[in-house]
Amino acid sequence: MTFALCIEREQVNKINSFDEKSRRIIRAKLAALGENPFPGKRGDKEKFCLKDGYILYRLHIGRTWTAFYRVYE
């Protein structure tokens, strides 16, 4: 099963303002979420269970960037 990735326009503009190497790394990591957005053995993704059953995930991108996201099945 593949997942669609929706990114806020403001965040897309921010990513586009980064240098080429950073853009390439961020885009590759975000694209990988389309194949598997759930945490696994690698430890770069983490699941948070918040109030009222709200589930949020975190993806570490390199040492500098972190993406927070939700999964809608």
mmCIF file of the C-alpha atoms, coordinates in Angstrom:
data_MODEL
# 
_entry.id   MODEL 
# 
loop_
_atom_site.group_PDB 
_atom_site.id 
_atom_site.type_symbol 
_atom_site.label_atom_id 
_atom_site.label_alt_id 
_atom_site.label_comp_id 
_atom_site.label_asym_id 
_atom_site.label_entity_id 
_atom_site.label_seq_id 
_atom_site.pdbx_PDB_ins_code 
_atom_site.Cartn_x 
_atom_site.Cartn_y 
_atom_site.Cartn_z 
_atom_site.occupancy 
_atom_site.B_iso_or_equiv 
_atom_site.pdbx_formal_charge 
_atom_site.auth_seq_id 
_atom_site.auth_comp_id 
_atom_site.auth_asym_id 
_atom_site.auth_atom_id 
_atom_site.pdbx_PDB_model_num 
ATOM 1  C CA . MET A 1 1  ? 0.000  0.000  0.000  1.00 0.00 ? 1  MET A CA 1 
ATOM 2  C CA . THR A 1 2  ? 1.341  3.431  -0.870 1.00 0.00 ? 2  THR A CA 1 
ATOM 3  C CA . PHE A 1 3  ? 0.463  6.678  0.852  1.00 0.00 ? 3  PHE A CA 1 
ATOM 4  C CA . ALA A 1 4  ? 0.074  10.191 -0.545 1.00 0.00 ? 4  ALA A CA 1 
ATOM 5  C CA . LEU A 1 5  ? 2.106  12.937 1.078  1.00 0.00 ? 5  LEU A CA 1 
ATOM 6  C CA . CYS A 1 6  ? 0.503  16.365 1.583  1.00 0.00 ? 6  CYS A CA 1 
ATOM 7  C CA . ILE A 1 7  ? 2.779  19.217 2.620  1.00 0.00 ? 7  ILE A CA 1 
ATOM 8  C CA . GLU A 1 8  ? 1.685  22.725 3.544  1.00 0.00 ? 8  GLU A CA 1 
ATOM 9  C CA . ARG A 1 9  ? 2.681  25.302 0.934  1.00 0.00 ? 9  ARG A CA 1 
ATOM 10 C CA . GLU A 1 10 ? 4.588  27.320 3.554  1.00 0.00 ? 10 GLU A CA 1 
ATOM 11 C CA . GLN A 1 11 ? 6.751  24.282 4.340  1.00 0.00 ? 11 GLN A CA 1 
ATOM 12 C CA . VAL A 1 12 ? 7.359  23.568 0.641  1.00 0.00 ? 12 VAL A CA 1 
ATOM 13 C CA . ASN A 1 13 ? 8.581  27.146 0.216  1.00 0.00 ? 13 ASN A CA 1 
ATOM 14 C CA . LYS A 1 14 ? 10.850 26.735 3.227  1.00 0.00 ? 14 LYS A CA 1 
ATOM 15 C CA . ILE A 1 15 ? 12.328 23.492 1.874  1.00 0.00 ? 15 ILE A CA 1 
ATOM 16 C CA . ASN A 1 16 ? 12.880 25.125 -1.527 1.00 0.00 ? 16 ASN A CA 1 
ATOM 17 C CA . SER A 1 17 ? 14.902 27.881 0.153  1.00 0.00 ? 17 SER A CA 1 
ATOM 18 C CA . PHE A 1 18 ? 17.482 25.378 1.467  1.00 0.00 ? 18 PHE A CA 1 
ATOM 19 C CA . ASP A 1 19 ? 20.700 24.509 -0.332 1.00 0.00 ? 19 ASP A CA 1 
ATOM 20 C CA . GLU A 1 20 ? 20.620 21.736 -2.959 1.00 0.00 ? 20 GLU A CA 1 
ATOM 21 C CA . LYS A 1 21 ? 22.101 19.018 -0.731 1.00 0.00 ? 21 LYS A CA 1 
ATOM 22 C CA . SER A 1 22 ? 19.598 19.678 2.076  1.00 0.00 ? 22 SER A CA 1 
ATOM 23 C CA . ARG A 1 23 ? 16.678 19.737 -0.399 1.00 0.00 ? 23 ARG A CA 1 
ATOM 24 C CA . ARG A 1 24 ? 17.791 16.420 -1.886 1.00 0.00 ? 24 ARG A CA 1 
ATOM 25 C CA . ILE A 1 25 ? 18.051 14.734 1.536  1.00 0.00 ? 25 ILE A CA 1 
ATOM 26 C CA . ILE A 1 26 ? 14.730 16.115 2.787  1.00 0.00 ? 26 ILE A CA 1 
ATOM 27 C CA . ARG A 1 27 ? 12.873 15.167 -0.398 1.00 0.00 ? 27 ARG A CA 1 
ATOM 28 C CA . ALA A 1 28 ? 14.278 11.632 -0.340 1.00 0.00 ? 28 ALA A CA 1 
ATOM 29 C CA . LYS A 1 29 ? 13.285 11.102 3.300  1.00 0.00 ? 29 LYS A CA 1 
ATOM 30 C CA . LEU A 1 30 ? 9.802  12.528 2.757  1.00 0.00 ? 30 LEU A CA 1 
ATOM 31 C CA . ALA A 1 31 ? 9.310  10.435 -0.390 1.00 0.00 ? 31 ALA A CA 1 
ATOM 32 C CA . ALA A 1 32 ? 10.135 7.308  1.625  1.00 0.00 ? 32 ALA A CA 1 
ATOM 33 C CA . LEU A 1 33 ? 7.123  8.054  3.848  1.00 0.00 ? 33 LEU A CA 1 
ATOM 34 C CA . GLY A 1 34 ? 4.906  7.216  0.863  1.00 0.00 ? 34 GLY A CA 1 
ATOM 35 C CA . GLU A 1 35 ? 6.108  3.629  1.021  1.00 0.00 ? 35 GLU A CA 1 
ATOM 36 C CA . ASN A 1 36 ? 6.150  3.195  4.796  1.00 0.00 ? 36 ASN A CA 1 
ATOM 37 C CA . PRO A 1 37 ? 5.115  6.005  7.152  1.00 0.00 ? 37 PRO A CA 1 
ATOM 38 C CA . PHE A 1 38 ? 5.101  3.816  10.257 1.00 0.00 ? 38 PHE A CA 1 
ATOM 39 C CA . PRO A 1 39 ? 7.977  3.416  12.750 1.00 0.00 ? 39 PRO A CA 1 
ATOM 40 C CA . GLY A 1 40 ? 10.165 0.374  12.318 1.00 0.00 ? 40 GLY A CA 1 
ATOM 41 C CA . LYS A 1 41 ? 13.537 -0.988 13.401 1.00 0.00 ? 41 LYS A CA 1 
ATOM 42 C CA . ARG A 1 42 ? 15.679 1.871  12.088 1.00 0.00 ? 42 ARG A CA 1 
ATOM 43 C CA . GLY A 1 43 ? 14.631 4.333  14.787 1.00 0.00 ? 43 GLY A CA 1 
ATOM 44 C CA . ASP A 1 44 ? 14.336 7.432  12.597 1.00 0.00 ? 44 ASP A CA 1 
ATOM 45 C CA . LYS A 1 45 ? 10.514 7.439  13.029 1.00 0.00 ? 45 LYS A CA 1 
ATOM 46 C CA . GLU A 1 46 ? 8.641  7.630  16.308 1.00 0.00 ? 46 GLU A CA 1 
ATOM 47 C CA . LYS A 1 47 ? 4.950  7.388  17.243 1.00 0.00 ? 47 LYS A CA 1 
ATOM 48 C CA . PHE A 1 48 ? 3.324  9.651  19.842 1.00 0.00 ? 48 PHE A CA 1 
ATOM 49 C CA . CYS A 1 49 ? -0.113 8.947  21.342 1.00 0.00 ? 49 CYS A CA 1 
ATOM 50 C CA . LEU A 1 50 ? -1.517 12.275 22.484 1.00 0.00 ? 50 LEU A CA 1 
ATOM 51 C CA . LYS A 1 51 ? -4.780 13.328 24.138 1.00 0.00 ? 51 LYS A CA 1 
ATOM 52 C CA . ASP A 1 52 ? -8.124 12.076 22.839 1.00 0.00 ? 52 ASP A CA 1 
ATOM 53 C CA . GLY A 1 53 ? -6.528 9.334  20.721 1.00 0.00 ? 53 GLY A CA 1 
ATOM 54 C CA . TYR A 1 54 ? -4.644 11.816 18.508 1.00 0.00 ? 54 TYR A CA 1 
ATOM 55 C CA . ILE A 1 55 ? -1.622 10.055 16.994 1.00 0.00 ? 55 ILE A CA 1 
ATOM 56 C CA . LEU A 1 56 ? 1.355  11.994 15.697 1.00 0.00 ? 56 LEU A CA 1 
ATOM 57 C CA . TYR A 1 57 ? 4.567  10.690 14.130 1.00 0.00 ? 57 TYR A CA 1 
ATOM 58 C CA . ARG A 1 58 ? 8.032  12.200 14.002 1.00 0.00 ? 58 ARG A CA 1 
ATOM 59 C CA . LEU A 1 59 ? 10.690 11.608 11.331 1.00 0.00 ? 59 LEU A CA 1 
ATOM 60 C CA . HIS A 1 60 ? 14.287 12.638 11.929 1.00 0.00 ? 60 HIS A CA 1 
ATOM 61 C CA . ILE A 1 61 ? 15.886 13.962 8.752  1.00 0.00 ? 61 ILE A CA 1 
ATOM 62 C CA . GLY A 1 62 ? 19.631 14.137 9.217  1.00 0.00 ? 62 GLY A CA 1 
ATOM 63 C CA . ARG A 1 63 ? 20.859 15.894 12.348 1.00 0.00 ? 63 ARG A CA 1 
ATOM 64 C CA . THR A 1 64 ? 19.141 19.209 11.691 1.00 0.00 ? 64 THR A CA 1 
ATOM 65 C CA . TRP A 1 65 ? 15.588 18.628 10.446 1.00 0.00 ? 65 TRP A CA 1 
ATOM 66 C CA . THR A 1 66 ? 12.541 16.918 11.943 1.00 0.00 ? 66 THR A CA 1 
ATOM 67 C CA . ALA A 1 67 ? 9.179  16.345 10.263 1.00 0.00 ? 67 ALA A CA 1 
ATOM 68 C CA . PHE A 1 68 ? 5.984  15.808 12.249 1.00 0.00 ? 68 PHE A CA 1 
ATOM 69 C CA . TYR A 1 69 ? 3.143  14.085 10.410 1.00 0.00 ? 69 TYR A CA 1 
ATOM 70 C CA . ARG A 1 70 ? -0.145 12.192 10.676 1.00 0.00 ? 70 ARG A CA 1 
ATOM 71 C CA . VAL A 1 71 ? -1.231 9.065  8.823  1.00 0.00 ? 71 VAL A CA 1 
ATOM 72 C CA . TYR A 1 72 ? -4.766 8.799  7.447  1.00 0.00 ? 72 TYR A CA 1 
ATOM 73 C CA . GLU A 1 73 ? -5.629 5.277  6.344  1.00 0.00 ? 73 GLU A CA 1 
# 
